[in-house]
PDB file of C-alpha atoms in Angstrom:
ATOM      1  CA  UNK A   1      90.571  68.298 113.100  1.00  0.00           C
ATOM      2  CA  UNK A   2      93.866  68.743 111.317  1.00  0.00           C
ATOM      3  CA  UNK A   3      96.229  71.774 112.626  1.00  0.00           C
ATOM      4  CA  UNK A   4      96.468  74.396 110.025  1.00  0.00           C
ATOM      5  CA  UNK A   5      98.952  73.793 107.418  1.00  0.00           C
ATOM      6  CA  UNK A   6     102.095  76.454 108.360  1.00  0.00           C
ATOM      7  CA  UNK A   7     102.234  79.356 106.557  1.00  0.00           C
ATOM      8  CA  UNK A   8     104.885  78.600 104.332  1.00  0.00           C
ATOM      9  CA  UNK A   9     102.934  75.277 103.442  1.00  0.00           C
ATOM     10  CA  UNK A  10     100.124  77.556 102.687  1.00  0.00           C
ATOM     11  CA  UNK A  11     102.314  80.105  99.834  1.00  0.00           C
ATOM     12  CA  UNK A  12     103.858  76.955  98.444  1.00  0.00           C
ATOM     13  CA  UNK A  13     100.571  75.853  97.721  1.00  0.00           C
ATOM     14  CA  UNK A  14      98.858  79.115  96.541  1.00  0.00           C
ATOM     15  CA  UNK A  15     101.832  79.720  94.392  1.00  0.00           C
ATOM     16  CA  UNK A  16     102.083  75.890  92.790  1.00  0.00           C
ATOM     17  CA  UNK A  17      98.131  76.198  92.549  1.00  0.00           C
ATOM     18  CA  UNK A  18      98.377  79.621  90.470  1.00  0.00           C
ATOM     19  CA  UNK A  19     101.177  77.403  88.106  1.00  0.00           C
ATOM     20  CA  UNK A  20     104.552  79.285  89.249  1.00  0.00           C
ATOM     21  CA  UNK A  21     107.845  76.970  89.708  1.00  0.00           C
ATOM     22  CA  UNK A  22     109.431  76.600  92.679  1.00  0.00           C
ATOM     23  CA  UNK A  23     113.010  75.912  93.366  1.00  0.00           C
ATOM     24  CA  UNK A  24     114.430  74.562  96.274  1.00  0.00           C
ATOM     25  CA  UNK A  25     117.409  76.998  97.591  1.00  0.00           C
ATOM     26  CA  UNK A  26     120.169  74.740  96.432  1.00  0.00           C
ATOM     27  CA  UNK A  27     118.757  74.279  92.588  1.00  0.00           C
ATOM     28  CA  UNK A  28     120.699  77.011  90.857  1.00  0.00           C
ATOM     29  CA  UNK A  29     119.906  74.784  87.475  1.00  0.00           C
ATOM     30  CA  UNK A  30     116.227  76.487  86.929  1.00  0.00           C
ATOM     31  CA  UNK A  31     114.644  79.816  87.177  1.00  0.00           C
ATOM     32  CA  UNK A  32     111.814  80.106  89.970  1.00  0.00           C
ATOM     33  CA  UNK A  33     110.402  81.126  93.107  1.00  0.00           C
ATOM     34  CA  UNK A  34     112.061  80.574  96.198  1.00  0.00           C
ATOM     35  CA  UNK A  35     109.846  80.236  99.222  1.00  0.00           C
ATOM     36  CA  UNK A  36     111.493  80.604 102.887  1.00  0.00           C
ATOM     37  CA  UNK A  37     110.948  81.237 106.545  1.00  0.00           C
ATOM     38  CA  UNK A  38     111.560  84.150 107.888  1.00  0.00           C
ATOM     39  CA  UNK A  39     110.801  85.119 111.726  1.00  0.00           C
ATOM     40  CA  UNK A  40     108.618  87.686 110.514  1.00  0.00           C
ATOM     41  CA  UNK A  41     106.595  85.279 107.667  1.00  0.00           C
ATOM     42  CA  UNK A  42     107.816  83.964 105.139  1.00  0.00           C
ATOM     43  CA  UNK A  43     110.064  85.424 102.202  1.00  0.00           C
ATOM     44  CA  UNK A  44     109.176  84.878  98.478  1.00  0.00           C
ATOM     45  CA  UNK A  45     111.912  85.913  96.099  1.00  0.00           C
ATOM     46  CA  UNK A  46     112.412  84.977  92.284  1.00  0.00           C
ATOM     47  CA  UNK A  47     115.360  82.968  91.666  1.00  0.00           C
ATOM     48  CA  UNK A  48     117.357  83.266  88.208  1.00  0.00           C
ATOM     49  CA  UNK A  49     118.644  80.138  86.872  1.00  0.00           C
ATOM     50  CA  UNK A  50     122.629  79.984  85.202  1.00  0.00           C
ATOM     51  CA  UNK A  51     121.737  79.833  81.781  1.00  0.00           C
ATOM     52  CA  UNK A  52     119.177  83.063  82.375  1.00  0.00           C
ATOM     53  CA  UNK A  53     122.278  85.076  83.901  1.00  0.00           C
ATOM     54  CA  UNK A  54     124.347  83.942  81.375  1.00  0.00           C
ATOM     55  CA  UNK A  55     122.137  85.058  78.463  1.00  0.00           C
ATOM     56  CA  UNK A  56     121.531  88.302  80.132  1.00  0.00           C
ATOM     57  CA  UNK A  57     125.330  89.072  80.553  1.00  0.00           C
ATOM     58  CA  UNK A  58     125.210  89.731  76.817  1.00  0.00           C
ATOM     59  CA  UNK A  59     122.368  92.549  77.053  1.00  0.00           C
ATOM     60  CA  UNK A  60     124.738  95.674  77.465  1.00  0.00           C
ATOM     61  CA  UNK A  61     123.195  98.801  79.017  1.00  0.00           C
ATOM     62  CA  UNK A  62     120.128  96.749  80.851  1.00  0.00           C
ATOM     63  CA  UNK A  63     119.422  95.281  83.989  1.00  0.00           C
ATOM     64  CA  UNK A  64     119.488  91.256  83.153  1.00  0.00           C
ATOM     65  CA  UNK A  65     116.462  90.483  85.160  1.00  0.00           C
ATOM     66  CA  UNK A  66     114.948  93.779  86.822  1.00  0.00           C
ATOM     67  CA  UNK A  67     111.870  94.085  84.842  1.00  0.00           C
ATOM     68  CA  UNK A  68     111.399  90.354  84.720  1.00  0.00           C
ATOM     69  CA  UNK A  69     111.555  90.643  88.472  1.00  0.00           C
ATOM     70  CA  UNK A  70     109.037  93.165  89.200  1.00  0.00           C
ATOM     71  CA  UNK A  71     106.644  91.122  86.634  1.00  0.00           C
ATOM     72  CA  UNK A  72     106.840  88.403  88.670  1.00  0.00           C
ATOM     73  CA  UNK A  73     106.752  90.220  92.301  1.00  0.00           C
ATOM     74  CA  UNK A  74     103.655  91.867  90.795  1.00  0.00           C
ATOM     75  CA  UNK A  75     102.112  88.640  90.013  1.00  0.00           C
ATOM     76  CA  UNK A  76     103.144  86.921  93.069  1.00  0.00           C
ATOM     77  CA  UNK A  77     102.272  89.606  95.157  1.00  0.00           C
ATOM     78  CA  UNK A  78      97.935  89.773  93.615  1.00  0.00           C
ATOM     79  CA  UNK A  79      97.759  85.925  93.819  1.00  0.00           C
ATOM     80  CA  UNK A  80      98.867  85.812  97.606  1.00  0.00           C
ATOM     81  CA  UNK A  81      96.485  88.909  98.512  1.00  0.00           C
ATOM     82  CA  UNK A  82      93.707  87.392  96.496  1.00  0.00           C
ATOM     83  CA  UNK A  83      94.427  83.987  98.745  1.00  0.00           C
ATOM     84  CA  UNK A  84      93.787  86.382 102.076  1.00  0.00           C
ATOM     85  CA  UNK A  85      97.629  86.997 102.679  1.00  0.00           C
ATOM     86  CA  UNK A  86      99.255  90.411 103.859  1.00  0.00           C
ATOM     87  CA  UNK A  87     102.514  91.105 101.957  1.00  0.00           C
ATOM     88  CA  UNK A  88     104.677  93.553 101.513  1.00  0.00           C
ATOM     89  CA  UNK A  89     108.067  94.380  99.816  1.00  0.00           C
ATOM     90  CA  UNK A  90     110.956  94.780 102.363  1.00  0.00           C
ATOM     91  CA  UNK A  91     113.497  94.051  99.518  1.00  0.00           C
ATOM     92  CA  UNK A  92     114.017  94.784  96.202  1.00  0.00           C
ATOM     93  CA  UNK A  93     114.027  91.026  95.322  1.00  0.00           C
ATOM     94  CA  UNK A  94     111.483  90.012  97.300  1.00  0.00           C
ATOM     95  CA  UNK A  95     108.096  89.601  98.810  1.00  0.00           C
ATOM     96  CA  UNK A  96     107.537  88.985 102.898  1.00  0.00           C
ATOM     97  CA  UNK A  97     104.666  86.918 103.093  1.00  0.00           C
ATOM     98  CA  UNK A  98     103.326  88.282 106.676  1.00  0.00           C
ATOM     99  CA  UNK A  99     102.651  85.973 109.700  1.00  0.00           C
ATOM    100  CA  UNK A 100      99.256  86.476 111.167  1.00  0.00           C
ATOM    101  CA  UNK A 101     100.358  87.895 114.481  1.00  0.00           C
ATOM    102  CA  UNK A 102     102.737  90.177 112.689  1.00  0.00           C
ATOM    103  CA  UNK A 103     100.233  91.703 110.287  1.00  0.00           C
ATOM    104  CA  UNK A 104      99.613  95.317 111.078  1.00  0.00           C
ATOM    105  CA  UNK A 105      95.882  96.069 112.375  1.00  0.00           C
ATOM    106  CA  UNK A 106      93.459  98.205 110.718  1.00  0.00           C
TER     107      UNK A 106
END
């Protein structure tokens, strides 16, 4: 029998499977969810590409991409729980994906 896929392996999939985009850390050319390791799980943040910033430099008085965010931490967020995952939201900009021997017990 196979070991289990890591836990990163395992959000990369859940996310891909629910039809998000990922982007790798260095692709600043698309808009998308970034997926890395943390020692506590594993960090999932939404990345804005160029050309979003750039459009949203012209909205005056707004936040370019705060509600956008929270849509998609929202969404992120009630995929990976439905998938059996503990998260949580340590940052503003992201969501921490917990290991299973850091999740809190009940």
């Amino acid at each position: 029998m196979p070991p289990p896929a890591s836990l990163a392996v395992q959000v990369r999939h859940a996310l891909s499977e629910a039809g998000f985009h990922l982007v790798e850390n260095t692709d600043s050319g698309t808009s998308g969810l970034q997926v890395s390791e943390t020692p506590a799980g594993v960090l999932v943040r939404w990345v804005a590409s160029d050309g979003f910033h750039a459009l949203a430099a012209g909205q005056s008085g707004r936040a370019p991409d705060g509600g956008i965010r929270a849509v998609v931490q929202a969404a992120v967020g009630g995929v990976l729980m439905q998938r059996g995952h503990t998260v949580t939201t340590p940052e503003e900009d992201g969501i921490l994906v917990l290991a299973p021997s850091t999740t809190p017990s009940q």
